[in-house]
Each structure stands twice: as C-alpha cells, then as structure tokens.
XYZ file of C-alpha atoms in Angstrom:
478
model
C 15.464 -74.897 38.221
C 17.493 -72.228 38.478
C 19.082 -72.152 34.831
C 15.997 -72.996 33.167
C 14.268 -69.892 34.873
C 17.578 -67.767 34.037
C 17.186 -69.187 30.251
C 13.304 -67.926 30.105
C 14.236 -64.673 31.584
C 16.634 -64.195 28.946
C 14.450 -65.145 26.009
C 11.931 -62.711 27.447
C 14.374 -59.877 27.589
C 15.592 -60.924 24.038
C 12.099 -60.837 22.865
C 11.233 -57.452 24.424
C 14.483 -56.120 22.879
C 13.511 -57.214 19.430
C 9.745 -56.133 19.863
C 11.744 -52.671 20.686
C 13.923 -52.574 18.078
C 10.753 -53.064 15.570
C 8.734 -50.504 17.154
C 11.506 -48.384 16.811
C 12.000 -48.914 12.913
C 8.211 -48.649 12.261
C 7.981 -45.407 14.192
C 11.248 -44.187 11.954
C 9.486 -45.128 9.007
C 6.282 -43.994 9.528
C 8.360 -40.481 10.429
C 9.887 -40.773 7.470
C 6.740 -41.454 5.392
C 4.773 -38.680 7.133
C 7.804 -35.928 7.410
C 9.973 -36.731 4.516
C 7.712 -38.362 1.790
C 4.587 -36.598 2.931
C 4.288 -33.770 0.203
C 5.362 -36.167 -2.511
C 2.794 -38.958 -1.647
C -0.137 -36.755 -0.946
C 0.347 -35.051 -4.693
C 0.498 -39.079 -6.074
C -2.824 -39.384 -4.188
C -4.287 -36.313 -5.778
C -2.986 -37.600 -9.125
C -4.365 -40.937 -8.655
C -7.949 -39.794 -7.219
C -8.432 -36.876 -9.573
C -9.190 -37.531 -13.018
C -8.638 -34.077 -15.474
C -10.133 -34.320 -18.911
C -8.155 -31.260 -20.591
C -9.736 -28.422 -22.428
C -8.257 -27.125 -24.972
C -7.979 -23.101 -25.649
C -9.096 -21.517 -28.833
C -5.876 -20.903 -30.888
C -5.068 -17.273 -31.520
C -6.530 -15.830 -34.948
C -4.010 -14.704 -37.792
C -4.917 -11.660 -39.613
C -3.274 -10.024 -42.794
C -1.865 -6.335 -42.589
C -5.430 -4.789 -42.716
C -6.444 -6.796 -39.168
C -9.451 -7.697 -41.223
C -8.815 -10.547 -43.432
C -8.821 -13.582 -41.699
C -5.466 -16.118 -42.532
C -5.949 -18.672 -39.560
C -8.704 -19.224 -37.424
C -9.734 -21.858 -34.638
C -13.551 -23.167 -35.231
C -15.263 -25.019 -32.142
C -15.235 -28.875 -32.301
C -15.648 -31.608 -29.631
C -13.641 -34.675 -28.114
C -15.725 -37.777 -26.765
C -14.172 -39.603 -23.813
C -15.380 -42.407 -21.888
C -15.024 -43.717 -18.190
C -15.478 -47.228 -18.584
C -15.780 -47.657 -14.861
C -18.911 -45.182 -14.559
C -20.758 -47.201 -17.514
C -22.851 -49.601 -16.091
C -21.861 -53.393 -17.530
C -25.249 -53.895 -19.140
C -24.624 -50.871 -21.185
C -21.078 -51.292 -22.662
C -22.196 -53.057 -25.766
C -24.978 -50.910 -26.380
C -22.554 -47.585 -25.769
C -20.170 -49.119 -28.004
C -22.469 -49.695 -30.665
C -23.660 -46.402 -31.103
C -20.154 -44.598 -30.617
C -18.840 -46.829 -33.562
C -21.882 -46.203 -35.765
C -22.162 -42.668 -35.019
C -18.388 -41.735 -35.427
C -17.890 -44.699 -38.302
C -14.985 -46.460 -35.641
C -14.643 -50.193 -35.488
C -16.781 -51.612 -33.110
C -14.328 -54.253 -31.722
C -11.538 -51.482 -30.817
C -14.605 -49.360 -29.158
C -15.559 -51.977 -27.351
C -12.327 -52.843 -25.650
C -11.715 -48.943 -24.973
C -15.642 -49.114 -22.901
C -14.432 -52.173 -21.347
C -10.793 -51.421 -20.229
C -10.095 -51.287 -16.419
C -8.664 -47.463 -16.948
C -10.170 -44.022 -15.904
C -10.621 -42.427 -19.192
C -10.307 -43.471 -23.206
C -10.310 -41.220 -25.835
C -12.986 -42.420 -28.565
C -12.670 -39.589 -31.227
C -11.165 -36.065 -31.273
C -12.152 -32.624 -32.923
C -15.822 -33.739 -34.171
C -18.463 -31.383 -35.541
C -20.973 -30.093 -32.872
C -24.137 -32.171 -35.378
C -22.375 -35.538 -34.401
C -22.224 -34.801 -30.790
C -25.569 -33.424 -30.274
C -26.854 -36.832 -31.899
C -24.933 -38.604 -28.990
C -26.626 -36.178 -26.419
C -30.158 -36.893 -27.657
C -28.955 -41.114 -27.477
C -27.833 -40.641 -24.149
C -30.770 -38.806 -23.015
C -33.263 -41.452 -24.652
C -31.255 -44.061 -23.113
C -31.042 -42.481 -19.736
C -27.048 -42.785 -19.803
C -25.995 -39.920 -17.560
C -22.239 -40.966 -16.592
C -19.625 -42.493 -18.356
C -19.419 -40.683 -21.748
C -17.950 -37.254 -22.007
C -18.425 -34.592 -24.596
C -15.948 -31.720 -24.151
C -15.374 -28.501 -26.048
C -12.373 -28.776 -28.281
C -10.635 -26.361 -31.219
C -9.853 -26.946 -34.890
C -7.556 -24.803 -37.207
C -8.922 -23.807 -40.063
C -7.485 -21.729 -43.444
C -9.717 -20.079 -45.055
C -7.428 -19.180 -48.078
C -6.366 -22.789 -48.214
C -2.958 -22.470 -50.273
C -2.494 -18.701 -49.811
C 1.143 -17.618 -48.304
C 1.087 -21.290 -46.921
C 5.004 -21.647 -45.849
C 4.583 -18.275 -44.388
C 1.768 -19.430 -42.117
C 2.735 -22.943 -41.492
C 0.212 -25.428 -39.733
C -0.720 -26.802 -36.678
C -0.706 -30.686 -35.501
C -3.422 -32.747 -34.288
C -2.821 -31.346 -30.830
C -2.975 -27.538 -31.814
C 0.665 -27.109 -31.680
C 2.187 -24.943 -34.326
C 4.365 -27.059 -36.561
C 5.865 -24.644 -39.124
C 5.695 -20.804 -40.282
C 4.197 -18.394 -37.790
C 2.103 -21.362 -36.207
C 5.405 -22.560 -34.941
C 7.567 -19.406 -34.254
C 4.646 -17.415 -32.142
C 3.294 -21.077 -30.959
C 3.883 -19.840 -27.438
C 1.555 -16.691 -28.057
C -1.143 -18.328 -30.028
C -1.554 -21.538 -28.101
C -3.311 -20.117 -25.085
C -3.396 -21.869 -21.626
C -5.192 -25.479 -21.416
C -8.098 -25.460 -19.048
C -9.417 -28.806 -17.275
C -12.453 -30.612 -15.765
C -11.393 -32.229 -12.622
C -13.513 -35.155 -10.947
C -12.474 -37.518 -7.714
C -12.121 -40.938 -8.610
C -11.367 -44.446 -7.500
C -8.962 -46.782 -8.954
C -11.759 -47.956 -11.606
C -12.460 -44.553 -12.684
C -15.737 -44.488 -10.353
C -16.695 -41.189 -8.744
C -15.535 -40.316 -5.165
C -17.792 -37.998 -3.006
C -20.438 -36.150 -4.194
C -18.791 -32.561 -4.813
C -19.199 -33.127 -8.760
C -16.737 -31.694 -11.517
C -14.118 -28.762 -11.247
C -14.336 -26.561 -14.131
C -10.903 -24.408 -14.519
C -11.471 -22.444 -17.708
C -9.052 -22.488 -20.857
C -7.344 -19.337 -21.770
C -7.523 -18.529 -25.355
C -4.406 -17.802 -27.331
C -3.460 -14.041 -28.507
C -4.141 -12.963 -32.103
C -1.454 -11.980 -34.736
C -1.843 -9.224 -37.154
C 0.700 -9.816 -39.812
C 2.349 -7.628 -42.294
C 1.350 -9.353 -45.183
C -0.845 -7.665 -47.704
C -3.802 -10.108 -48.696
C -4.233 -8.264 -52.040
C -0.485 -8.194 -52.891
C 0.196 -11.707 -51.877
C -2.852 -13.113 -54.016
C -1.068 -11.228 -57.021
C 2.304 -12.293 -56.634
C 1.380 -15.870 -56.014
C -0.793 -15.675 -59.438
C 2.177 -14.412 -61.439
C 4.553 -16.535 -59.866
C 2.865 -19.699 -60.617
C 2.413 -18.381 -64.242
C 6.131 -17.784 -64.751
C 7.218 -20.988 -63.173
C 4.826 -22.911 -65.214
C 5.580 -21.135 -68.416
C 9.560 -21.305 -67.880
C 9.295 -25.126 -66.379
C 11.175 -24.283 -63.470
C 11.496 -27.574 -61.923
C 12.577 -26.164 -58.702
C 10.057 -23.936 -58.184
C 10.466 -20.035 -57.417
C 10.087 -17.334 -54.848
C 9.119 -13.766 -54.550
C 9.448 -11.335 -51.605
C 8.025 -7.893 -51.651
C 9.225 -5.731 -48.668
C 8.485 -1.884 -47.352
C 12.522 -0.908 -47.230
C 11.346 1.968 -44.799
C 10.520 -0.590 -41.807
C 11.253 -4.059 -43.030
C 7.513 -4.678 -43.656
C 7.310 -8.056 -45.665
C 4.079 -7.253 -47.557
C 4.221 -10.687 -49.722
C 6.468 -13.476 -49.645
C 5.599 -16.311 -52.095
C 7.128 -19.600 -52.773
C 6.065 -22.030 -55.901
C 4.779 -24.498 -55.531
C 2.584 -24.281 -52.767
C 0.059 -26.578 -50.556
C -3.395 -26.600 -48.654
C -2.744 -25.674 -45.292
C -6.320 -27.393 -44.149
C -4.560 -31.028 -45.803
C -0.679 -30.571 -45.276
C 0.309 -33.973 -45.337
C -1.683 -34.762 -48.509
C -0.193 -34.622 -52.299
C 0.056 -31.265 -53.569
C 0.626 -32.036 -57.749
C -1.080 -34.078 -60.111
C 2.016 -35.929 -60.676
C 2.066 -36.953 -56.951
C -1.383 -37.808 -56.680
C -0.721 -40.625 -59.481
C 2.217 -42.074 -57.265
C 1.304 -41.297 -53.754
C 0.137 -44.648 -52.590
C 2.722 -46.635 -54.231
C 5.594 -44.478 -52.371
C 7.010 -45.479 -49.213
C 6.638 -43.130 -46.299
C 10.375 -41.886 -46.142
C 9.590 -40.486 -50.034
C 6.279 -39.185 -48.920
C 8.279 -37.215 -46.006
C 10.589 -36.165 -48.419
C 8.430 -34.395 -50.877
C 6.314 -32.857 -48.168
C 9.217 -31.250 -46.550
C 10.200 -29.861 -49.937
C 7.162 -28.168 -50.227
C 6.371 -26.886 -46.612
C 10.111 -25.123 -47.352
C 10.084 -21.616 -47.530
C 12.785 -20.802 -50.116
C 13.080 -17.300 -49.426
C 14.654 -17.871 -46.325
C 16.026 -21.415 -46.364
C 17.198 -21.543 -49.581
C 20.470 -19.988 -50.773
C 21.444 -19.041 -54.239
C 23.865 -17.345 -56.359
C 22.532 -13.973 -57.228
C 24.481 -13.257 -60.147
C 24.248 -9.612 -61.801
C 21.509 -7.976 -59.181
C 24.262 -8.127 -56.640
C 26.194 -5.255 -58.918
C 23.623 -3.030 -57.083
C 25.774 -3.688 -53.746
C 29.286 -3.419 -55.411
C 27.924 0.206 -57.113
C 26.951 1.221 -53.651
C 29.666 0.700 -51.664
C 31.984 2.209 -54.199
C 29.829 5.593 -54.106
C 30.154 5.366 -50.250
C 33.873 5.060 -50.467
C 34.140 8.046 -52.802
C 35.493 5.977 -55.706
C 32.539 7.342 -57.999
C 31.054 10.829 -57.495
C 29.014 11.098 -60.220
C 27.249 8.166 -61.795
C 26.624 9.922 -64.985
C 30.109 10.987 -65.814
C 30.871 9.511 -69.606
C 33.724 7.564 -70.193
C 34.775 7.280 -66.573
C 34.815 3.343 -67.442
C 35.617 1.337 -70.637
C 34.361 -2.216 -71.505
C 36.923 -3.941 -73.642
C 35.167 -7.315 -73.614
C 37.131 -8.395 -70.319
C 39.452 -7.783 -67.828
C 42.646 -9.727 -66.537
C 42.745 -10.551 -62.996
C 46.024 -12.278 -61.263
C 46.692 -13.581 -64.765
C 43.289 -14.871 -65.439
C 40.943 -13.092 -68.079
C 37.247 -12.446 -66.723
C 35.182 -12.099 -70.133
C 32.200 -9.707 -69.941
C 29.091 -11.516 -71.030
C 29.244 -9.155 -74.382
C 32.898 -9.754 -74.838
C 32.199 -10.278 -78.921
C 31.155 -6.817 -78.849
C 32.042 -4.761 -76.023
C 30.447 -2.019 -74.426
C 32.852 0.581 -74.578
C 32.798 3.774 -72.695
C 30.403 3.848 -69.761
C 29.193 5.973 -66.927
C 28.409 4.018 -63.700
C 24.624 4.375 -64.438
C 25.013 2.616 -68.001
C 27.449 -0.082 -66.840
C 24.628 -0.920 -64.280
C 21.979 -1.107 -67.340
C 24.447 -2.913 -69.546
C 25.410 -5.400 -66.373
C 28.711 -5.116 -67.450
C 31.086 -7.542 -65.535
C 34.708 -5.629 -66.065
C 33.179 -2.288 -64.668
C 32.215 -3.891 -61.171
C 35.633 -6.277 -61.321
C 37.334 -2.992 -61.368
C 35.293 -1.543 -58.714
C 36.308 -4.264 -56.189
C 39.827 -3.992 -57.029
C 39.830 -0.218 -55.889
C 37.936 -1.244 -52.622
C 40.079 -4.372 -51.897
C 38.924 -7.492 -49.822
C 38.874 -5.949 -46.607
C 36.892 -2.796 -47.524
C 34.504 -5.007 -49.931
C 34.044 -7.566 -46.902
C 33.386 -4.526 -44.499
C 30.559 -3.540 -46.904
C 29.021 -6.909 -46.835
C 28.844 -7.046 -43.246
C 27.489 -3.550 -42.996
C 25.022 -4.488 -45.423
C 24.210 -7.677 -42.991
C 24.980 -10.189 -46.090
C 27.337 -12.189 -43.444
C 24.753 -12.895 -41.119
C 20.881 -14.222 -40.902
C 18.536 -11.469 -40.944
C 16.619 -12.416 -37.719
C 13.222 -12.511 -39.814
C 10.406 -14.105 -37.524
C 10.355 -17.316 -39.103
C 11.721 -20.751 -38.219
C 14.689 -22.176 -40.363
C 16.558 -19.105 -41.846
C 19.613 -20.175 -43.557
C 22.830 -18.020 -43.711
C 24.967 -16.746 -46.578
C 27.929 -18.791 -47.974
C 31.385 -16.770 -48.732
C 34.577 -17.786 -48.548
C 36.601 -16.569 -45.519
C 38.029 -12.538 -45.598
C 41.523 -14.097 -45.366
C 41.168 -16.781 -48.133
C 39.627 -14.286 -50.559
C 42.393 -13.512 -53.195
C 42.032 -11.417 -56.471
C 40.146 -13.791 -58.462
C 37.529 -14.422 -55.616
C 36.963 -10.690 -54.866
C 36.579 -10.231 -58.861
C 33.727 -12.788 -58.977
C 31.940 -11.540 -55.880
C 31.797 -7.957 -57.218
C 29.971 -9.302 -60.147
C 27.443 -11.716 -57.897
C 29.320 -14.958 -58.636
C 31.141 -17.852 -56.434
C 29.006 -17.461 -53.241
C 25.561 -17.871 -52.174
C 23.011 -15.837 -50.132
C 19.386 -16.227 -49.172
C 16.200 -14.233 -51.181
C 15.583 -12.269 -47.839
C 19.208 -11.253 -46.971
C 19.631 -9.837 -50.723
C 15.850 -8.108 -50.175
C 17.094 -6.442 -46.943
C 20.725 -5.431 -48.639
C 18.827 -4.015 -51.316
C 16.328 -2.234 -49.201
C 19.144 -0.460 -47.073
C 20.238 1.187 -50.543
C 16.537 2.207 -51.108
C 16.163 3.547 -47.496
C 18.976 5.936 -47.650
C 21.498 3.453 -46.241
C 19.418 2.490 -42.935
C 19.343 -1.019 -42.421
C 16.182 -2.512 -41.386
C 15.081 -5.922 -39.963
C 12.439 -7.817 -41.960
C 9.683 -9.012 -40.140
C 6.130 -10.655 -40.756
C 4.193 -10.175 -37.543
C 3.413 -6.085 -36.649
C 0.890 -6.727 -33.850
C -0.132 -9.014 -31.145
C -3.424 -8.527 -29.648
C -4.074 -10.064 -26.015
C -7.082 -12.101 -25.999
C -8.097 -11.265 -22.531
C -7.218 -7.696 -22.344
C -7.240 -6.657 -26.099
C -4.184 -4.833 -25.311
C -2.177 -4.166 -28.610
C 2.078 -4.620 -28.833
C-alpha cells in the first residue's frame, strides 16, 4: 500500500511539473508573439484585411521650348476591377457576360476571374470613359452596387506622333518611362500613386461600415524642353529627304545646338517611329514581313529605331575634325594669322614615319595656302603638319579640353563614349590620321559640343534638353 501511494504522488508530481513546463512555454510563446513579432504581425493583418485599389497619378506634361506646344500629355481613362467575394453568386454569370461584351473580352476568362476566391481581379485597363459610363448605367439598371470598381487612370498620348521620337521616348502600360526623356526624368514625371482603401475579409467581403478611404494621387511635374518645335520639324523633314534621296540604309541624324548655353534646339534621327504605337512596324517593308518574324527579330528592329544615333552611335568624323586641329594650333600660337599667304604648301602628300599620306587631291596639289584656304580646301597635309608641331601629348591635352575623351553628360539615357587610341600608344602615324579626323570614333553630340566651344570663344558648355521643371503642386519653376 505504501509503495502504491508513493508511486501515485510521484506521478502527480511529474504531471504537475510537465504542466508547469507547458504553461511556461505557452507564456513564453505568447510573450514572443506579443512583444517581438507584434509589429510585424499587425502589419500583415492590416495588409490582409485592407484592400488597396491603386489610383495612378497624372504623368507630367512635356512641352517644347515655348512652354506652349505639347509634346507629351496624359489623358484621363479608367480601369475596371472586380471583387469576386462582393458579387452575388446569382449575378456572376450576368456580370461576366456584360463585361465581356462591353470590353470585347473572352467570356470564359472573365467568368473565371469573377468566380475566383480572391480579393481583387483586373478586368480591363485604360479604357475611355464612354465605355465605363455604359457600365455604370448597366450597374444602376441591374441594382449591382458592390463588386465592380471603376477607377480613374491615365494614358500617355503624343500629339505630334513621330516628332522628336528618339528624344521624348515612350512609356509602358504602367506609365513608367522606358526611353528618352520619359525614362531619364521618370522620377519627376511619374508623380505619386494614390489608393482607395477598404477593409475586407479573406474572401474580399467588406468588414465593418467605415466605407472606403481615399488617398489622393499626386500628379507628376511638367517639363519644358529646349527643343524648338519649328526647328525640329524643319530638320526632320530635310533629314528624311536627304536619307531617301541618297539611299542612306543606316539612316542619319542632325543636331542643332545653341553654342552659348548648350540648349539643343533640334535633334533628329531617321528613320523615326510613332510614339503612340512604339511596338508597331515603322516602314512599309517591315509591315509586309512583320507577322513572319520571330520575337527576337522584331525586338532587334524596334531597338534599332528607338536608338538615338546622335548620342548612342559613334562614327569617324573625317574632315570636319580639322576645325579642332586648327583651333588647337591657333591656341598654341603655332598659327598667328589664318590669312597669311604661303604659310603652308600642299605637294600632294606628306611623309610620316616612312609612310606617305596623300592629300585627297594628290593628283593636282593645292600648292601655296593660308590656314583659311587649307580649311576651305580640306587639305590633309596641312593639318598633319599642325598635329606634328603640337605633338601627341599637347594634342591629347586639347582633345581632353574639348571634352572629346569623355561623355558630354547630356540628359538622355544611353550615351556612348568616344573611341581613341590611348595617348601612350599613339605614334606619329596615329597622330597624323587623328589630325585630319580618321582612325577614331566619336558621337555626333560630342562633336557638336566641341565645335560649339570654338563658336563660343573657347567656353565649353554642357548640352541639355530640359530647361525647366514645373512643380505640379506649387507651380514653382526650377
């Protein structure tokens, strides 16, 4: 009897000890959840119980240099979503049928969305108000007050279609800038997203009677470009004509810049494309073969036309670069009078490190020349001689001063840099060819910037395309 009683006490003590341990563990777990994970779990609960419908802000307008001509603007459209849990079971087929008919969508796909066990489903984005007004009228007639949401949205529109396409760029379906100014200044243009908040249960049904909380969107800032619409239009017209007449298969580009302040007045690239339909074929030839192309080939063609040749493509400038050599020689005091007769003589060529480099008119040499005449005649030997007198180190120093060894920093994405032989690898022959514009590559914008420094009395300016940003809220201009 005594042994049995002792055994029962031991069992009871062990049971109490185990219960005590369990209680301690539960208290510890509750404390951990409350004090350590409390903030995180509260946030998760809020996210699960709060349904946010995004309100897209109106993207900022882009103007030409006058501040009056609109180059890009956002128009008001609407987006339709559904909360499946808030649509009565008996109405689901009717709702799906109307939505599919009104917006020309597949009925089965819409019915599947309307019947889902989810909080929100997107039916259609960026539709005109004319269509959504028809939906509002139908909802009123059929006494459907919950489950279908019609929210304001914006759609980007480019009034001048192809004009300045490679400068302006375009936006994606989510209103994010994908190219050009739209991408470079996306932070300024996009604004801040708003929301319509509502408390829901797991099925999307409404919790409580607080109604919806509206958080207003903040519109994006406006931009005023340096582009002059008239100059841009003229430049694009004649660039297209010259490319077609001369069968320029790689297209071409023109840059017009104010050398006093770096304002780019026009920057045209041919061929161009429709900003309102950036993913469509842009030539008659492409339209004929578009459907037979695979996606990678389509992408290659599109990226080629989106490319802004003035900043992204390098080329060998040739004789126009003689301006840089002449300017550097004058600055060094090698030439003091550009009209001094007989200062130079063209014999049809010049020997450099055992290599004879010909003048383009070697068969009938230019003979006696001043520097002005040498520029007019585009005489290679004269500029080779000037390069030799300066030497590699001094010449490269001027390349650096003219900002030809670095990117200009223009406010567009995708700018390329020049391709020069390193100074320590440039010998007499390389210096000779650089002096008259060959055996290296620069971008058109680098050349325009360098030549502008000559026109501007030696002051180098940074090219720019945006001259003003206008705050959407305060209208403050910077």
